[in-house]
PDB file of N, CA and C in Angstrom:
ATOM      1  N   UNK A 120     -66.820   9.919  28.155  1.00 90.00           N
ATOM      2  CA  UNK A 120     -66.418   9.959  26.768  1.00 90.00           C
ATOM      3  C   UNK A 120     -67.527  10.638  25.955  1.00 90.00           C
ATOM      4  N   UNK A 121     -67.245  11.467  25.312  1.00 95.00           N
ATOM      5  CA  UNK A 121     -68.174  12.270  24.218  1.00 95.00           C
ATOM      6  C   UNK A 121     -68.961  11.015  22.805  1.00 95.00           C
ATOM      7  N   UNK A 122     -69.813  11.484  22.673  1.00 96.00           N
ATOM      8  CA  UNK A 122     -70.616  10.969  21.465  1.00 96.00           C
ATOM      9  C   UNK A 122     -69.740  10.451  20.399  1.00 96.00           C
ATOM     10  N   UNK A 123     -68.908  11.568  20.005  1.00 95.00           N
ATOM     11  CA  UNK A 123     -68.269  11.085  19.035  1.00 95.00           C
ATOM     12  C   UNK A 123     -67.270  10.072  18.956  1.00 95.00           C
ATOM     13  N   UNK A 124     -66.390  10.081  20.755  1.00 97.00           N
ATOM     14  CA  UNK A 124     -65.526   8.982  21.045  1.00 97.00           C
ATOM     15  C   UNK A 124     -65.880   8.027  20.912  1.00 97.00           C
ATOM     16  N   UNK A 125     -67.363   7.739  21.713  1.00 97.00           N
ATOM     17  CA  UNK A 125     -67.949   6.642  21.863  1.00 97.00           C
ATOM     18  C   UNK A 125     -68.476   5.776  20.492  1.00 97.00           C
ATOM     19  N   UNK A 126     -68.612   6.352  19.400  1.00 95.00           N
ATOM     20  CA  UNK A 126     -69.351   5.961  18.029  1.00 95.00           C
ATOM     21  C   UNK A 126     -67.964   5.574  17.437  1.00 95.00           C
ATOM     22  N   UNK A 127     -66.491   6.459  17.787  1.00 96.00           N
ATOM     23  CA  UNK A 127     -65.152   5.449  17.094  1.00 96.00           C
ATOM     24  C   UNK A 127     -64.930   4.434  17.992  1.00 96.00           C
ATOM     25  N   UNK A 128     -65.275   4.024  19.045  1.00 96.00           N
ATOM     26  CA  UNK A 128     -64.910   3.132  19.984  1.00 96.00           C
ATOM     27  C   UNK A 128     -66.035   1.654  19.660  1.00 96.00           C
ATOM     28  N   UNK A 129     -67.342   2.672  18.988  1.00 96.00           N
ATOM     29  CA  UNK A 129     -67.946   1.016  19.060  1.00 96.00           C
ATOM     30  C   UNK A 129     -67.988   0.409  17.428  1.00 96.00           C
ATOM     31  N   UNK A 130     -67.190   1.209  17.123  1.00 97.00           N
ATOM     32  CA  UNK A 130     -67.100   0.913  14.814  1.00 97.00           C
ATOM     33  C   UNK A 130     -65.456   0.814  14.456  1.00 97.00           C
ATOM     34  N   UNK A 131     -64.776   1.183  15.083  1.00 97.00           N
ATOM     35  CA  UNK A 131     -63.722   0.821  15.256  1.00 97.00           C
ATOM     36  C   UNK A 131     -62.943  -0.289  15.326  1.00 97.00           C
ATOM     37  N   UNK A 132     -62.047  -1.243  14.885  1.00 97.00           N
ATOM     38  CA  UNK A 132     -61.631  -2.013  15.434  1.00 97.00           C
ATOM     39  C   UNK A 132     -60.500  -1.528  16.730  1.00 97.00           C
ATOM     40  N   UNK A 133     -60.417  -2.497  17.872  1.00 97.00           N
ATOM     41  CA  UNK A 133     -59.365  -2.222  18.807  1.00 97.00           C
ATOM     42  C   UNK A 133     -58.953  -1.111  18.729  1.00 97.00           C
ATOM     43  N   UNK A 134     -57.602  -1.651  17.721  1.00 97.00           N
ATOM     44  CA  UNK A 134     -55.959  -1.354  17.671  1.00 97.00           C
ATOM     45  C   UNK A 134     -56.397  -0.008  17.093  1.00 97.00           C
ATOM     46  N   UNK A 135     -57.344   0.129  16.330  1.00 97.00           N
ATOM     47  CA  UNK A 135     -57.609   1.631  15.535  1.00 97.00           C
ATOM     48  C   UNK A 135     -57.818   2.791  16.599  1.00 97.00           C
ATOM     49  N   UNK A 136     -59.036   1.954  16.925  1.00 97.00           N
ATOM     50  CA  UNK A 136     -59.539   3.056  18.466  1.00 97.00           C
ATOM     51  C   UNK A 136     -58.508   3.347  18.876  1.00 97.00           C
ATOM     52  N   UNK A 137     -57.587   2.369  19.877  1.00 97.00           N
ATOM     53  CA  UNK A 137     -56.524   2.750  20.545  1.00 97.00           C
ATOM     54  C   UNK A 137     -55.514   3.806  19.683  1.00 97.00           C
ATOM     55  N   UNK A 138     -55.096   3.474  18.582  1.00 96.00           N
ATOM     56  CA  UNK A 138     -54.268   4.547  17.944  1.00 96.00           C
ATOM     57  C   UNK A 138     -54.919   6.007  17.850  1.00 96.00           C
ATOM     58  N   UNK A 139     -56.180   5.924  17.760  1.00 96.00           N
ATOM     59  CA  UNK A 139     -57.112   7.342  17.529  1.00 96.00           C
ATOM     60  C   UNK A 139     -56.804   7.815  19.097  1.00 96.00           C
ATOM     61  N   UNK A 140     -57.157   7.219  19.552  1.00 96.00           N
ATOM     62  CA  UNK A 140     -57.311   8.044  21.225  1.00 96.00           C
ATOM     63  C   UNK A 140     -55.986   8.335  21.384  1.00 96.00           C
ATOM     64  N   UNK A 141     -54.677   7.950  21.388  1.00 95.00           N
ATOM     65  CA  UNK A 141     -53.112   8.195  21.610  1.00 95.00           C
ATOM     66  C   UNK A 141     -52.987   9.055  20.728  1.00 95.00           C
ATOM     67  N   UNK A 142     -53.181   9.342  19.487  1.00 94.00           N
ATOM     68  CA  UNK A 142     -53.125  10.535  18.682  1.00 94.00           C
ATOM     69  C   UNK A 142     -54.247  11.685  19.064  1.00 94.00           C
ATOM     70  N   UNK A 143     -54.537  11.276  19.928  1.00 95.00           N
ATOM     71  CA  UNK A 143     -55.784  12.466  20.243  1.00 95.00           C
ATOM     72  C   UNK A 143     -55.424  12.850  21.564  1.00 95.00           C
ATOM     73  N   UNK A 144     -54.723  12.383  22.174  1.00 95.00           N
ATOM     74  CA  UNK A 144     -53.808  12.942  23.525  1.00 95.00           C
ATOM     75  C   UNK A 144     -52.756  13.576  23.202  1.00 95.00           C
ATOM     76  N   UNK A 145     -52.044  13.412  22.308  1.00 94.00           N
ATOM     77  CA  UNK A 145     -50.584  13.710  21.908  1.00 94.00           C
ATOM     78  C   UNK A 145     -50.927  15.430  21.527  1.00 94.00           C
ATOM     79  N   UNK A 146     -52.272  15.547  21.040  1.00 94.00           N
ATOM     80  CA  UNK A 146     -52.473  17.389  20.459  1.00 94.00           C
ATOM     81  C   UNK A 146     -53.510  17.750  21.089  1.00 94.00           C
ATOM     82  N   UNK A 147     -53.144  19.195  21.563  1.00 95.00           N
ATOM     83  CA  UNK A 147     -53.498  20.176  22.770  1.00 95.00           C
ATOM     84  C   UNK A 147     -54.497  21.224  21.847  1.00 95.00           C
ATOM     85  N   UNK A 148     -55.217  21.816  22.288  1.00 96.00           N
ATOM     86  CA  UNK A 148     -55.754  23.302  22.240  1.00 96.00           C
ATOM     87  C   UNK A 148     -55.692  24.106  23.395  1.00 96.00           C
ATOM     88  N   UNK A 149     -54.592  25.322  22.890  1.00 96.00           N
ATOM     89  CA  UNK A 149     -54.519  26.259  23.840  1.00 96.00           C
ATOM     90  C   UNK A 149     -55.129  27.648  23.758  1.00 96.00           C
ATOM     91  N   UNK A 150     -55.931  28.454  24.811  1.00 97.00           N
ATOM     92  CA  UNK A 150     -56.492  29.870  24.222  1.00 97.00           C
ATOM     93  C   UNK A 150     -55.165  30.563  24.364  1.00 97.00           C
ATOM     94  N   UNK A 151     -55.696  31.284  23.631  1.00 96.00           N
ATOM     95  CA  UNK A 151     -54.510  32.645  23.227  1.00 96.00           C
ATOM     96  C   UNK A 151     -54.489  33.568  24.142  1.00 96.00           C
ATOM     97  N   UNK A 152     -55.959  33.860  25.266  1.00 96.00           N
ATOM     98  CA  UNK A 152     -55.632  34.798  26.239  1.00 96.00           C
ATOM     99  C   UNK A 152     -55.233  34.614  26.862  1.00 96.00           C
ATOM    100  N   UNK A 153     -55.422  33.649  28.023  1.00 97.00           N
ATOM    101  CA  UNK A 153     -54.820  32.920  29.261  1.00 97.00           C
ATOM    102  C   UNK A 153     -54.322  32.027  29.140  1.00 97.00           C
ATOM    103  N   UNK A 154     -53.858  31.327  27.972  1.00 96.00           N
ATOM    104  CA  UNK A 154     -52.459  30.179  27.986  1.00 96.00           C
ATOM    105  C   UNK A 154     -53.489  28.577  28.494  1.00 96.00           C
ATOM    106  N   UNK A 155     -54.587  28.879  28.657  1.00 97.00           N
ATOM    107  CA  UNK A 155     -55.554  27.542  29.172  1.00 97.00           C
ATOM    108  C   UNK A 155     -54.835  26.614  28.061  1.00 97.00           C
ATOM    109  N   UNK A 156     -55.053  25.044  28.808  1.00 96.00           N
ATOM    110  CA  UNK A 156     -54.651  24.330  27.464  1.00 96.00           C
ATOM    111  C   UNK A 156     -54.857  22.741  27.916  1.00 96.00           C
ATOM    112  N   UNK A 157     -56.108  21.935  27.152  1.00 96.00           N
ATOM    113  CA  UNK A 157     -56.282  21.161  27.153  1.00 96.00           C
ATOM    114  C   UNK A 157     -56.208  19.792  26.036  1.00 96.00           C
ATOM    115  N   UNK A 158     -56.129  18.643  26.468  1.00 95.00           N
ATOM    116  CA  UNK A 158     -55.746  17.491  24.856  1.00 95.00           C
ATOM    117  C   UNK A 158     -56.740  17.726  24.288  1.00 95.00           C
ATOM    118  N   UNK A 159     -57.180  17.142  22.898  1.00 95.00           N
ATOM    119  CA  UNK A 159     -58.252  17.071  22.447  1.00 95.00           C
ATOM    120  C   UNK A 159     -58.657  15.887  22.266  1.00 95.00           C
ATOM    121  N   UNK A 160     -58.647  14.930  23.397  1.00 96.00           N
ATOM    122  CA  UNK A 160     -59.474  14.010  23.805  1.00 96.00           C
ATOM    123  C   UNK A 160     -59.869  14.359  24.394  1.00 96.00           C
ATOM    124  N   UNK A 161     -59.613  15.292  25.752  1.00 96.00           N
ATOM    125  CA  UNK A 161     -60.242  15.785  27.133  1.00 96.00           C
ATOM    126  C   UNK A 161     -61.246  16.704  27.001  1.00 96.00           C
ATOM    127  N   UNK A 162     -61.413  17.323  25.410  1.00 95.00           N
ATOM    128  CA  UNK A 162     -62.338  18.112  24.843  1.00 95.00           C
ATOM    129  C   UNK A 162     -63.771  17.012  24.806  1.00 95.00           C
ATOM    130  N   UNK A 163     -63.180  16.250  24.211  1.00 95.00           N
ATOM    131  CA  UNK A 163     -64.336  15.210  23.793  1.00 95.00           C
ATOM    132  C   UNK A 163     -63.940  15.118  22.021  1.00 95.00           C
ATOM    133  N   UNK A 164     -63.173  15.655  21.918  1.00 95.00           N
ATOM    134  CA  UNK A 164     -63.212  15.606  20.127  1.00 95.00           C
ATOM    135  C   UNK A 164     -61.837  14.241  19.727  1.00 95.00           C
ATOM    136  N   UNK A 165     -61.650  14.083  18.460  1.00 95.00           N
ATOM    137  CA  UNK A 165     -60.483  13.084  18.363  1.00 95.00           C
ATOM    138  C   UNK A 165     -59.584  14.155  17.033  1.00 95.00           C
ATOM    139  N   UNK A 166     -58.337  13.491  16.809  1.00 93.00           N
ATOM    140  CA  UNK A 166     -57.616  14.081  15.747  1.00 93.00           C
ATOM    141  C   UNK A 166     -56.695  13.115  15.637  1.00 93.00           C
ATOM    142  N   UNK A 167     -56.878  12.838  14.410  1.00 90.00           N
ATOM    143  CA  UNK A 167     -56.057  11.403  14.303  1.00 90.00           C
ATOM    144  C   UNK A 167     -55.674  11.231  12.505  1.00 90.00           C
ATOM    145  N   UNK A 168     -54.024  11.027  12.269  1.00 87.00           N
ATOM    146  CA  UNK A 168     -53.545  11.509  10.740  1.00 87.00           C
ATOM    147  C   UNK A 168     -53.582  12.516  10.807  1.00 87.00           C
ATOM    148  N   UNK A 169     -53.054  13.273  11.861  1.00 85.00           N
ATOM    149  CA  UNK A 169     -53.141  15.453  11.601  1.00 85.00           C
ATOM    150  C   UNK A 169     -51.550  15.417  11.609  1.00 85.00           C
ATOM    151  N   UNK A 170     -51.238  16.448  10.550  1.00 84.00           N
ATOM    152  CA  UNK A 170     -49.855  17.205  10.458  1.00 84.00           C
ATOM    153  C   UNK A 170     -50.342  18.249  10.429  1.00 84.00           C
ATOM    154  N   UNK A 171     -51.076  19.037  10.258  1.00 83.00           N
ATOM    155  CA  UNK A 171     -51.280  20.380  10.388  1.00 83.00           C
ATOM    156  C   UNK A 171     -50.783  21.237  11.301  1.00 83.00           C
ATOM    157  N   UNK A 172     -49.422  22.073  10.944  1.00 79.00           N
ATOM    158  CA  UNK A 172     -48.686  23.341  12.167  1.00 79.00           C
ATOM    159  C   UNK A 172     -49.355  24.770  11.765  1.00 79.00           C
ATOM    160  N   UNK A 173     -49.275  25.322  12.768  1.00 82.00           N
ATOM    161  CA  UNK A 173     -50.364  26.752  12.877  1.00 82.00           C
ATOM    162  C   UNK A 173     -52.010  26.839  13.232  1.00 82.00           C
ATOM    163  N   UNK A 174     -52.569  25.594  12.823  1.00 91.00           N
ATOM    164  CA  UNK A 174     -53.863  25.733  12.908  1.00 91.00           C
ATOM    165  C   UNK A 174     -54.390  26.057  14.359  1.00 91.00           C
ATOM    166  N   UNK A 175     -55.639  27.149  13.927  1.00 95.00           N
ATOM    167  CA  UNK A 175     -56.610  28.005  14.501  1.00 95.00           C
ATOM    168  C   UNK A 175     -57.845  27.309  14.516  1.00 95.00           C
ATOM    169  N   UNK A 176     -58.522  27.477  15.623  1.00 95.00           N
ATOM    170  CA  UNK A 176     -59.631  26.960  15.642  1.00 95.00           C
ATOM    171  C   UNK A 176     -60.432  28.034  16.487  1.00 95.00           C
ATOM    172  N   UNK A 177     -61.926  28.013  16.704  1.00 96.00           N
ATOM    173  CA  UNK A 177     -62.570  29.102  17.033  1.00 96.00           C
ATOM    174  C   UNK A 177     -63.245  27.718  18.126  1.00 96.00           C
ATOM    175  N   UNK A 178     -62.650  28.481  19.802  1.00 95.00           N
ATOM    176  CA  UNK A 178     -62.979  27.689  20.623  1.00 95.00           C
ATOM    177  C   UNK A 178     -63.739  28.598  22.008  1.00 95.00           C
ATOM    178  N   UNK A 179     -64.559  27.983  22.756  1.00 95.00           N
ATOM    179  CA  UNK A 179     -64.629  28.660  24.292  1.00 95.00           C
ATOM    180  C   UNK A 179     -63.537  28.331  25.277  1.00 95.00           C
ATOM    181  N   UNK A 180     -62.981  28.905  25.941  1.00 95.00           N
ATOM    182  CA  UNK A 180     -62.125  28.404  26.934  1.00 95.00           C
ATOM    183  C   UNK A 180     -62.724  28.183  28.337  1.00 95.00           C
ATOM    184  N   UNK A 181     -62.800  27.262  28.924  1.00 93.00           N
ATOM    185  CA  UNK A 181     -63.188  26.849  29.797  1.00 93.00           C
ATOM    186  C   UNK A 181     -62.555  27.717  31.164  1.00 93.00           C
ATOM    187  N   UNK A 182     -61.305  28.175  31.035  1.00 96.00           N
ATOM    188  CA  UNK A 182     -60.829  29.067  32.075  1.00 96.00           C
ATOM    189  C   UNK A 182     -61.063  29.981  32.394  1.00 96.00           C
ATOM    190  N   UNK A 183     -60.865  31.070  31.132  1.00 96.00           N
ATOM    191  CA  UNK A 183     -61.393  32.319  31.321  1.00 96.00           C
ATOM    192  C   UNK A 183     -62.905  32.540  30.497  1.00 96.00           C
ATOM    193  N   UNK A 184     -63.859  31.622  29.629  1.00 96.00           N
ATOM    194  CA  UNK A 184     -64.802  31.560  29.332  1.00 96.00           C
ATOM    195  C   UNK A 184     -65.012  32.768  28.362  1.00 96.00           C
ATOM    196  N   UNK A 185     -63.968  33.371  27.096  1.00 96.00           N
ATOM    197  CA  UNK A 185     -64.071  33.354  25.665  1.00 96.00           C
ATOM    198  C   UNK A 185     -63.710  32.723  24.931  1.00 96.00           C
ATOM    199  N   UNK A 186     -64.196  33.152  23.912  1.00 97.00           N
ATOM    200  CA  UNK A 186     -64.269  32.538  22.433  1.00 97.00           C
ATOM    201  C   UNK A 186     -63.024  33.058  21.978  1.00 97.00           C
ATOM    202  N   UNK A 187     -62.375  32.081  21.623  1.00 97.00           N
ATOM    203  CA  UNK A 187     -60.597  32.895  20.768  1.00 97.00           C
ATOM    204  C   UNK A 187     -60.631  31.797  19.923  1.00 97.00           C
ATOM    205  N   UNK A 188     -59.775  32.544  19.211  1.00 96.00           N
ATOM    206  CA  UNK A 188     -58.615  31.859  17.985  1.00 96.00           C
ATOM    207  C   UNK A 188     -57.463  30.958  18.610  1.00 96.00           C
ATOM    208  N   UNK A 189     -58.146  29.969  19.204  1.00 97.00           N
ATOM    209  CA  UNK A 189     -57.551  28.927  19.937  1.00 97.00           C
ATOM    210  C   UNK A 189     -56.698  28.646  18.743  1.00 97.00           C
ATOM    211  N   UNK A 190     -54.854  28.145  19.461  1.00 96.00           N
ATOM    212  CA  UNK A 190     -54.054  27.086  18.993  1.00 96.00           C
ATOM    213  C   UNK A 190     -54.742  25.682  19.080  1.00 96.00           C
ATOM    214  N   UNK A 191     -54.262  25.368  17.752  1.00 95.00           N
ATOM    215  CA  UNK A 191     -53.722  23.768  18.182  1.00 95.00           C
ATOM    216  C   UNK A 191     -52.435  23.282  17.641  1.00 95.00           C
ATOM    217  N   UNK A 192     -51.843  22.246  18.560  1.00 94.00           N
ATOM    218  CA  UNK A 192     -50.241  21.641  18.183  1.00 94.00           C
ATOM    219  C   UNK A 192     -50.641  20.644  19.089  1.00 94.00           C
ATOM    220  N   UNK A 193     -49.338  19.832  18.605  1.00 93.00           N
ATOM    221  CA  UNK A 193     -49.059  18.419  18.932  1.00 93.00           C
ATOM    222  C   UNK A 193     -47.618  18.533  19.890  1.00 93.00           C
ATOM    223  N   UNK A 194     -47.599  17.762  20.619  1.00 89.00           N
ATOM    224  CA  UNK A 194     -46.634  17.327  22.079  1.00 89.00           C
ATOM    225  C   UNK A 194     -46.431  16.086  21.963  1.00 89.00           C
ATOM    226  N   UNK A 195     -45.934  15.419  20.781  1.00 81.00           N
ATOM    227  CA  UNK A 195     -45.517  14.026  20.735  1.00 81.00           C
ATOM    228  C   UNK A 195     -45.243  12.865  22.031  1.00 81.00           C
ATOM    229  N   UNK A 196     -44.289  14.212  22.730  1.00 71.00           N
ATOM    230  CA  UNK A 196     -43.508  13.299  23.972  1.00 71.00           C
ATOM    231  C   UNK A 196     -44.398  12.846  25.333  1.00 71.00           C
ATOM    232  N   UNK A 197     -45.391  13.775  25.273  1.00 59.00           N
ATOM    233  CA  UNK A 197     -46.121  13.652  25.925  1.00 59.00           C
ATOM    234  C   UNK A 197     -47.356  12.228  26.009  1.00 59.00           C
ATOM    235  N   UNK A 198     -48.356  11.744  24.882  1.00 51.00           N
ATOM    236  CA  UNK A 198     -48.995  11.115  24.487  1.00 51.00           C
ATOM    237  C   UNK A 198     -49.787  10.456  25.513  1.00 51.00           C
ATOM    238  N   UNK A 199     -49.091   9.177  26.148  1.00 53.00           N
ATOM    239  CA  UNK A 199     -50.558   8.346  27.228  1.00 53.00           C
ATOM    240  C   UNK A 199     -50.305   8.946  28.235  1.00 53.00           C
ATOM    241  N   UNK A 200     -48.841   9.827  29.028  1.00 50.00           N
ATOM    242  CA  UNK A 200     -49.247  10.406  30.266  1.00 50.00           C
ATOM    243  C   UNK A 200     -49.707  11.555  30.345  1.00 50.00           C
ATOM    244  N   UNK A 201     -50.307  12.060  29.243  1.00 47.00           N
ATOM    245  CA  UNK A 201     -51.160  13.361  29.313  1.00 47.00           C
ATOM    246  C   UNK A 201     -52.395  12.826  30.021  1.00 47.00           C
ATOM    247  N   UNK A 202     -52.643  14.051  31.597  1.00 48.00           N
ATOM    248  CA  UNK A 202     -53.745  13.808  31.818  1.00 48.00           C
ATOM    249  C   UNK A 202     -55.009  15.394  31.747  1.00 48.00           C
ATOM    250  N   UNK A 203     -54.056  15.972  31.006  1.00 45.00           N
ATOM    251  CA  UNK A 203     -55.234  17.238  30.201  1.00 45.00           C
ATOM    252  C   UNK A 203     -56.807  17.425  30.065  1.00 45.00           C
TER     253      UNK A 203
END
């Protein structure tokens, strides 16, 4: 778990944590060159209360190893059996 997980996990109550981390599985970042695409828990980051559609983010891709104008979106249906 990343720094930052770990600091909502120990200030957090429970039920919060738990809702942060399930909303943080449910939305992906994908690169734009090679279609790579991981949750953004599996990043190490959280996103939690996001409606935001379209958003860009400036990411490395771990697959093909540039920097793009990474997507991000949400996969509702997906949520705790994402293993991304």
């Amino acid at each position: 778990m990343a720094r930052l997980q770990q600091f909502a996990q120990r200030w957090l109550p429970d039920a919060w944590f738990e809702a942060l981390r399930r909303s943080s599985l449910e939305w992906f970042i994908q690169c734009t060159v090679c279609g790579n695409e991981k949750s953004v828990w599996a990043t190490g980051g959280v996103r939690w209360g996001a409606w935001t559609t379209g958003k860009r983010i400036a990411a490395r891709c771990s697959h093909c190893d540039r920097v793009v104008a990474a997507r991000v979106y949400r996969k509702p249906e997906l949520g705790e059996g994402s293993a991304a």
